[in-house]
PDB file of C-alpha atoms in Angstrom:
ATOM      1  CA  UNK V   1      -3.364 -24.341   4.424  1.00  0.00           C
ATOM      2  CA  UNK V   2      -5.493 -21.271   6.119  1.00  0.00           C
ATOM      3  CA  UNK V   3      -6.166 -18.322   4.468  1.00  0.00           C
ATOM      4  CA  UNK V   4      -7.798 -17.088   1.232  1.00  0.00           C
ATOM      5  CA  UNK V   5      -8.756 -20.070  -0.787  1.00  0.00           C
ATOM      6  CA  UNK V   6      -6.596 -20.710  -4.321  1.00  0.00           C
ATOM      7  CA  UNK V   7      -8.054 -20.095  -7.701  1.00  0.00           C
ATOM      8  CA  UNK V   8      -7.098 -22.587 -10.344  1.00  0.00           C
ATOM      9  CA  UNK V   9      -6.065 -21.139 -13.474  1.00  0.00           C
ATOM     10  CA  UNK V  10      -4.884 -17.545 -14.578  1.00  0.00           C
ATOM     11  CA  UNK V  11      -6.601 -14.882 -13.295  1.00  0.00           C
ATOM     12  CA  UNK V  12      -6.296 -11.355 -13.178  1.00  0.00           C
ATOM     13  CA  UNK V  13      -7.202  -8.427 -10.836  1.00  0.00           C
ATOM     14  CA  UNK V  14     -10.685  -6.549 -11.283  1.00  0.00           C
ATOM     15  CA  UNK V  15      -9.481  -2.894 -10.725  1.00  0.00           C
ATOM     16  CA  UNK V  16     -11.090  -0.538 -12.264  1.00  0.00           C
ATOM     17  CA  UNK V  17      -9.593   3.229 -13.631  1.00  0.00           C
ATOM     18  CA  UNK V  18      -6.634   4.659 -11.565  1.00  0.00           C
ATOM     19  CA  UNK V  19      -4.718   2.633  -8.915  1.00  0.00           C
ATOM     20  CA  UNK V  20      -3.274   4.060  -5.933  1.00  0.00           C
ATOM     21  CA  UNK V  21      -0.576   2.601  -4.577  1.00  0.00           C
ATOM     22  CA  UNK V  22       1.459   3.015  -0.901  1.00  0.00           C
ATOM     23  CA  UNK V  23       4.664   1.394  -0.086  1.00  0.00           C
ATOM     24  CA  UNK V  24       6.193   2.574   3.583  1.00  0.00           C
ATOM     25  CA  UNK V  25       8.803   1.148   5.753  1.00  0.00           C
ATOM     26  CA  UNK V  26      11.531   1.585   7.931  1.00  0.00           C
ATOM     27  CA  UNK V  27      14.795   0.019   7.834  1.00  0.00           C
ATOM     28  CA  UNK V  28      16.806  -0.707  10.583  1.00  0.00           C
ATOM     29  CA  UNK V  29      20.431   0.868  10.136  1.00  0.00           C
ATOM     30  CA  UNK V  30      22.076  -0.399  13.853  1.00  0.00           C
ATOM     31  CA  UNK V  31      20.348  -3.676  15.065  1.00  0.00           C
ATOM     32  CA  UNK V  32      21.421  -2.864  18.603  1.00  0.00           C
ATOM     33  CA  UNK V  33      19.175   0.096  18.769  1.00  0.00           C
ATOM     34  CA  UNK V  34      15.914  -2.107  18.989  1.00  0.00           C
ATOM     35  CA  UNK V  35      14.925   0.625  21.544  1.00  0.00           C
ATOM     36  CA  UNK V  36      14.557   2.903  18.488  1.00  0.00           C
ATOM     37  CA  UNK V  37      13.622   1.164  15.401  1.00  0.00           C
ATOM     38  CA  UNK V  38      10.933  -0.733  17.851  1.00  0.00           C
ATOM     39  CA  UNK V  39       8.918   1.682  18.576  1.00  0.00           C
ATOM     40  CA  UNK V  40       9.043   2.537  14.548  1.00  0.00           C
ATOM     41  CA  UNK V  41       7.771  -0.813  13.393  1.00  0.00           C
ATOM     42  CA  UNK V  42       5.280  -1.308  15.968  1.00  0.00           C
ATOM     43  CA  UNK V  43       4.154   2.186  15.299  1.00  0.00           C
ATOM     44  CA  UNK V  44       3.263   0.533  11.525  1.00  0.00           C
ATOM     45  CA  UNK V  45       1.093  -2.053  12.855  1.00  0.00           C
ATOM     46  CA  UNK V  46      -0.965   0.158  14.292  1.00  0.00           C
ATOM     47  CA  UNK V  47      -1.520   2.273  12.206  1.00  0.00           C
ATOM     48  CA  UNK V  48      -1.970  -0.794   9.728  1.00  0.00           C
ATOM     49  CA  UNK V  49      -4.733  -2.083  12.689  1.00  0.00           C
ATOM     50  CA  UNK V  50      -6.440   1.263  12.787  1.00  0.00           C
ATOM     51  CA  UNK V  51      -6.900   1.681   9.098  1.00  0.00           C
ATOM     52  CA  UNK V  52      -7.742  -2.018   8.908  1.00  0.00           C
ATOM     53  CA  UNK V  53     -10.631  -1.424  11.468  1.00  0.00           C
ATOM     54  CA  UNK V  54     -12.018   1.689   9.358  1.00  0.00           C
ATOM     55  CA  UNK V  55     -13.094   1.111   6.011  1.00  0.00           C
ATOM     56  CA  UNK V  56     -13.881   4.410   5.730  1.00  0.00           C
ATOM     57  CA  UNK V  57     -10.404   5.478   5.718  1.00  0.00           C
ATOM     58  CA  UNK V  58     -10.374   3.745   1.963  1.00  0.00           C
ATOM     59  CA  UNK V  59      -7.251   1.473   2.503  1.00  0.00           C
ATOM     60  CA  UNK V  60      -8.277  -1.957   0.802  1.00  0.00           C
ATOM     61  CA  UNK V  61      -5.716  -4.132   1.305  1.00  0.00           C
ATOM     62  CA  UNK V  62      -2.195  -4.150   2.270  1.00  0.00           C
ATOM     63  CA  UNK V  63       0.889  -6.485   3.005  1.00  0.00           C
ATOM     64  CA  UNK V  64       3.593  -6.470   5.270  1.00  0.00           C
ATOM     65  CA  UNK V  65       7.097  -7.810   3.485  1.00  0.00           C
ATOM     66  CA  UNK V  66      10.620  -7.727   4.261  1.00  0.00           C
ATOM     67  CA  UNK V  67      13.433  -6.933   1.859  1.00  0.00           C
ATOM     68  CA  UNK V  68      15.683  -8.462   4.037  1.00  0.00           C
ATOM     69  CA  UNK V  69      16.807  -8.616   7.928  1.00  0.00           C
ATOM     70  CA  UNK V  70      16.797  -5.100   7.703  1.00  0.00           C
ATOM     71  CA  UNK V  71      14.514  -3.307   6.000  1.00  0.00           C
ATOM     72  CA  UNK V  72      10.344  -4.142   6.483  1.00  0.00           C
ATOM     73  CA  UNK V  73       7.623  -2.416   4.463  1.00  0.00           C
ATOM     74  CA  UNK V  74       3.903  -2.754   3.852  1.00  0.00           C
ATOM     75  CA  UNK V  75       2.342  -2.310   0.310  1.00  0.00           C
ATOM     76  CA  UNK V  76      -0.958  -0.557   0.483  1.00  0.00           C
ATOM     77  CA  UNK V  77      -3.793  -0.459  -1.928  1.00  0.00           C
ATOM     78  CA  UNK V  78      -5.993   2.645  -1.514  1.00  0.00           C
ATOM     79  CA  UNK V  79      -9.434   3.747  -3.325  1.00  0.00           C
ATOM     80  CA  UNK V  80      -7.907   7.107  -3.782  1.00  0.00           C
ATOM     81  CA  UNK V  81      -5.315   9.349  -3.684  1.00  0.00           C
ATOM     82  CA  UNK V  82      -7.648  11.951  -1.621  1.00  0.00           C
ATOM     83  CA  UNK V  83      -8.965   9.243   0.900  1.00  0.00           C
ATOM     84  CA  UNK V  84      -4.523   8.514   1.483  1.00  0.00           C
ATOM     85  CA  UNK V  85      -4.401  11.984   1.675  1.00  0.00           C
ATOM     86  CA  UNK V  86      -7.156  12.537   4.162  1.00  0.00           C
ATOM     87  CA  UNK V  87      -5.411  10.051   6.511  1.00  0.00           C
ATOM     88  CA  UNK V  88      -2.087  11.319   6.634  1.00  0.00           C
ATOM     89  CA  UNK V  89      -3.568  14.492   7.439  1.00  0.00           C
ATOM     90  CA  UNK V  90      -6.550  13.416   9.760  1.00  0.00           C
ATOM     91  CA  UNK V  91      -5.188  14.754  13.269  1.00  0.00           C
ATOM     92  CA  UNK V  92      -7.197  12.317  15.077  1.00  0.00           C
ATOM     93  CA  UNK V  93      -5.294   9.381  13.555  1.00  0.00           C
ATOM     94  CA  UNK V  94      -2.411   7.803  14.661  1.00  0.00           C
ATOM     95  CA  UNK V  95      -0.068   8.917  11.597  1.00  0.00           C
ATOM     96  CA  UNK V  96      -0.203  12.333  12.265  1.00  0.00           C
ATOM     97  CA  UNK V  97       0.840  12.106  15.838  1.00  0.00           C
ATOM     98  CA  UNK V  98       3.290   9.487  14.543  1.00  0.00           C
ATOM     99  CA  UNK V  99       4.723  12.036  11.985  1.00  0.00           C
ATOM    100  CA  UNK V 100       4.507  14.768  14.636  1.00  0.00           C
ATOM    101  CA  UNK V 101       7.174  13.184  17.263  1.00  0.00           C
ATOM    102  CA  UNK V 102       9.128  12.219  14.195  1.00  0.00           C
ATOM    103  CA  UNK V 103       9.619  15.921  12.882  1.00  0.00           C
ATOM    104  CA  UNK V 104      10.242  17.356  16.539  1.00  0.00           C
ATOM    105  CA  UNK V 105      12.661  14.448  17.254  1.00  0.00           C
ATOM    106  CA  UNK V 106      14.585  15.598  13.824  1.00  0.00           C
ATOM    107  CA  UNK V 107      14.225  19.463  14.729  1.00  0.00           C
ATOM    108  CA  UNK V 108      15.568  18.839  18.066  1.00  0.00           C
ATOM    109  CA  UNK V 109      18.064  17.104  16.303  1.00  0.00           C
ATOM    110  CA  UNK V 110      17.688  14.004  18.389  1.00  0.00           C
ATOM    111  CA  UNK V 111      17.603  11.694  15.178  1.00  0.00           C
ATOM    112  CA  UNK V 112      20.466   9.458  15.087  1.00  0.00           C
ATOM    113  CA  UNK V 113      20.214   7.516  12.388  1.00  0.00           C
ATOM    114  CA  UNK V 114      19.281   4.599  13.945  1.00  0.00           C
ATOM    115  CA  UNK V 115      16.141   3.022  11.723  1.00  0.00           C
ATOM    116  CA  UNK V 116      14.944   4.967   8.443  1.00  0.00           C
ATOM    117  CA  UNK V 117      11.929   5.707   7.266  1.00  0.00           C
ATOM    118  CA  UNK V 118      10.712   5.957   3.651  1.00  0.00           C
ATOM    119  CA  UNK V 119       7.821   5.953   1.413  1.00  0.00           C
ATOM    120  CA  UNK V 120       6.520   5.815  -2.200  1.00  0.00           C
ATOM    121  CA  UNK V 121       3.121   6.994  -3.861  1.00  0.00           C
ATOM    122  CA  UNK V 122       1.887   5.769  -7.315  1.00  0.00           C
ATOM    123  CA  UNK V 123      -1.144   6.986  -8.508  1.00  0.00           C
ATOM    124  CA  UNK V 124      -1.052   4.421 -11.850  1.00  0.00           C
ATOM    125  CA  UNK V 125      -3.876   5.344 -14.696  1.00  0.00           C
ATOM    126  CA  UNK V 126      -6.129   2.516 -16.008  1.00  0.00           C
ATOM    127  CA  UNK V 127      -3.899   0.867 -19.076  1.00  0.00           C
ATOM    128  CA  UNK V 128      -0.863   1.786 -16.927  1.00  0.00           C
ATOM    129  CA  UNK V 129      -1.294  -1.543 -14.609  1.00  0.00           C
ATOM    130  CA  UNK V 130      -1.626  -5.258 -15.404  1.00  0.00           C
ATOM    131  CA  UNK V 131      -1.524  -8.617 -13.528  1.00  0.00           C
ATOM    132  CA  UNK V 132      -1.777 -11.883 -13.983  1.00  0.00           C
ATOM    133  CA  UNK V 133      -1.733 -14.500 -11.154  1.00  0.00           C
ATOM    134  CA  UNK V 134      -1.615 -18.270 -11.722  1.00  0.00           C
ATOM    135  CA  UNK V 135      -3.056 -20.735  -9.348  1.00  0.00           C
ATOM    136  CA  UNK V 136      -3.126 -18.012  -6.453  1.00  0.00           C
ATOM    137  CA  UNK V 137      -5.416 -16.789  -3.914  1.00  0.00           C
ATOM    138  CA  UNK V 138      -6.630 -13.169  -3.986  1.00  0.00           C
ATOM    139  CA  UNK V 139      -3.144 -11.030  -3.592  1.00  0.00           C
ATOM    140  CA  UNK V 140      -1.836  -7.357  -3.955  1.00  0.00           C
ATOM    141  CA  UNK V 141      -3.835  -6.080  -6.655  1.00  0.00           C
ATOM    142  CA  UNK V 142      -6.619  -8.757  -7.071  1.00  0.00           C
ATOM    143  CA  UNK V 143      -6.727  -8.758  -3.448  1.00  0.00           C
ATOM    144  CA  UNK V 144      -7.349  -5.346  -3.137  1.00  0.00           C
ATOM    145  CA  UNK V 145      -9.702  -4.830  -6.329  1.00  0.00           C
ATOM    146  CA  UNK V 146     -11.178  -8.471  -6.626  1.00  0.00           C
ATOM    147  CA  UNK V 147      -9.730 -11.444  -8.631  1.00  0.00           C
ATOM    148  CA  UNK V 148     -11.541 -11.834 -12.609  1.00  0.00           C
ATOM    149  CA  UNK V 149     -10.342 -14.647 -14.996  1.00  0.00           C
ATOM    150  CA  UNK V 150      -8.015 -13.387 -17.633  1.00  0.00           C
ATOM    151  CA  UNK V 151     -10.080 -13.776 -20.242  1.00  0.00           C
ATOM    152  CA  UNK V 152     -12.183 -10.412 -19.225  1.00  0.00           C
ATOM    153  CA  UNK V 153      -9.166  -8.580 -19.388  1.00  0.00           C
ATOM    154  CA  UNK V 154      -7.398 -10.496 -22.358  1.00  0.00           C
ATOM    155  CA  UNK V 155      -4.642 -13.339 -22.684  1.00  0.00           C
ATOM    156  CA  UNK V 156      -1.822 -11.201 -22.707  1.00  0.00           C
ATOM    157  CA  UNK V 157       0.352  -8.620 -21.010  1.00  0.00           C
ATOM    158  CA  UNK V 158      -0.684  -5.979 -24.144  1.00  0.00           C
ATOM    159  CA  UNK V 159      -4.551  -6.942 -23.824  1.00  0.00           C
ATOM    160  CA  UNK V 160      -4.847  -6.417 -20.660  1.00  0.00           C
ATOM    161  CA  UNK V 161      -2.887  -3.283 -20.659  1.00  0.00           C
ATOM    162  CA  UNK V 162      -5.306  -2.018 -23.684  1.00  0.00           C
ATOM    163  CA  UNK V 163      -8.488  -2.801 -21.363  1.00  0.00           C
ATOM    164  CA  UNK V 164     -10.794   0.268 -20.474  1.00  0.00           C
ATOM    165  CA  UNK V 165     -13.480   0.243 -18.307  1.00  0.00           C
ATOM    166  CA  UNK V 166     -16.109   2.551 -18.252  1.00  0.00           C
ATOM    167  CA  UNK V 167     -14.753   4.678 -15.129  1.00  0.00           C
ATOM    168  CA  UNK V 168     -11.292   4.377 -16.771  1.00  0.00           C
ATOM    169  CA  UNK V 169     -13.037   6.015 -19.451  1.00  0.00           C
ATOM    170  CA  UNK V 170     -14.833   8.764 -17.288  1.00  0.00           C
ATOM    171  CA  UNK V 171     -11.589   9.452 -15.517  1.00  0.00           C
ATOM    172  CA  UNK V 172      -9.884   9.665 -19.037  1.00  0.00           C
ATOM    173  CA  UNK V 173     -12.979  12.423 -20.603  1.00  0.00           C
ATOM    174  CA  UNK V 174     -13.835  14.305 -17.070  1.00  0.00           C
ATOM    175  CA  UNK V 175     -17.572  13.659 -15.403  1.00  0.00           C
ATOM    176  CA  UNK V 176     -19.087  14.578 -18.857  1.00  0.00           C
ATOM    177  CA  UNK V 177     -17.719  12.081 -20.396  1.00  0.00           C
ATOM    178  CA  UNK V 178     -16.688  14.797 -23.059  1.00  0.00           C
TER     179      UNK V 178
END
């Protein structure tokens, strides 16, 4: 099978202090309206290409999934809150235009509930996070942050929430690191 090649054993991701995570999507409330909920999802895959193509932007990894028939969504994994933030904001970047027809198309009241749109943020402090893959490639977390074997971060779900790395630590004590 293509793709990213499988790791025998446990394993667990490799991230290091706070985690920053994205989940968007759309769901599609009247099938028949592909004119309108269209235009939405392809609008995701590019802006999923453009931040692919910029690593700049600080998006590290993300992954398109479906809840079901419906409703589509992509998890993203980001370096930072600020570098999200920069991006939704950037004007020269797709999401703001994107965002821009959106809120004149609702002021104008021309939204007619025809796909929905929706998003979550998590900005997750070190010993707030675990995971633990088992015979898998690189994916969501470990994907994003690298893959370790669980022994670094301990054997079990309390170990490896307990871990602290050193820039968990700094994050925890300021720049100091008092």
């Amino acid at each position: 099978m293509p793709g990213r090649p499988v790791i025998a054993g446990r394993t667990t991701a490799d991230a290091e202090g706070e985690v920053v995570v994205l989940l968007i999507g759309m769901r599609v409330n009247r099938f028949w309206a592909v004119h309108h909920w269209g235009r939405v999802l392809f609008a995701m895959v590019r802006m999923q290409r453009e931040l692919s193509r910029d690593k700049s932007r600080g998006l590290l990894r993300h992954v398109l999934l479906t809840a079901s028939p419906r409703t589509y969504y992509v998890v993203q994994y980001w370096e930072s809150k600020e570098k999200l933030y920069a991006y939704a904001h950037a004007p020269e970047m797709f999401h703001h235009k994107a965002w821009a027809i959106a809120n004149r198309k609702e002021r104008a009241g021309k939204v007619r509930g025809h796909v929905g749109l929706w998003h979550e943020t998590y900005v997750v402090p070190e010993g707030a996070y675990e995971a633990i893959y088992m015979d898998m490639p690189a994916f969501g977390l470990a994907a994003a942050h690298g893959q370790v074997p669980v022994e670094r971060r301990g054997r079990r779900a309390k170990d490896r929430l307990a871990y602290r790395s050193r820039t968990g630590e700094r994050q925890a004590t300021g720049p100091s690191g008092g």
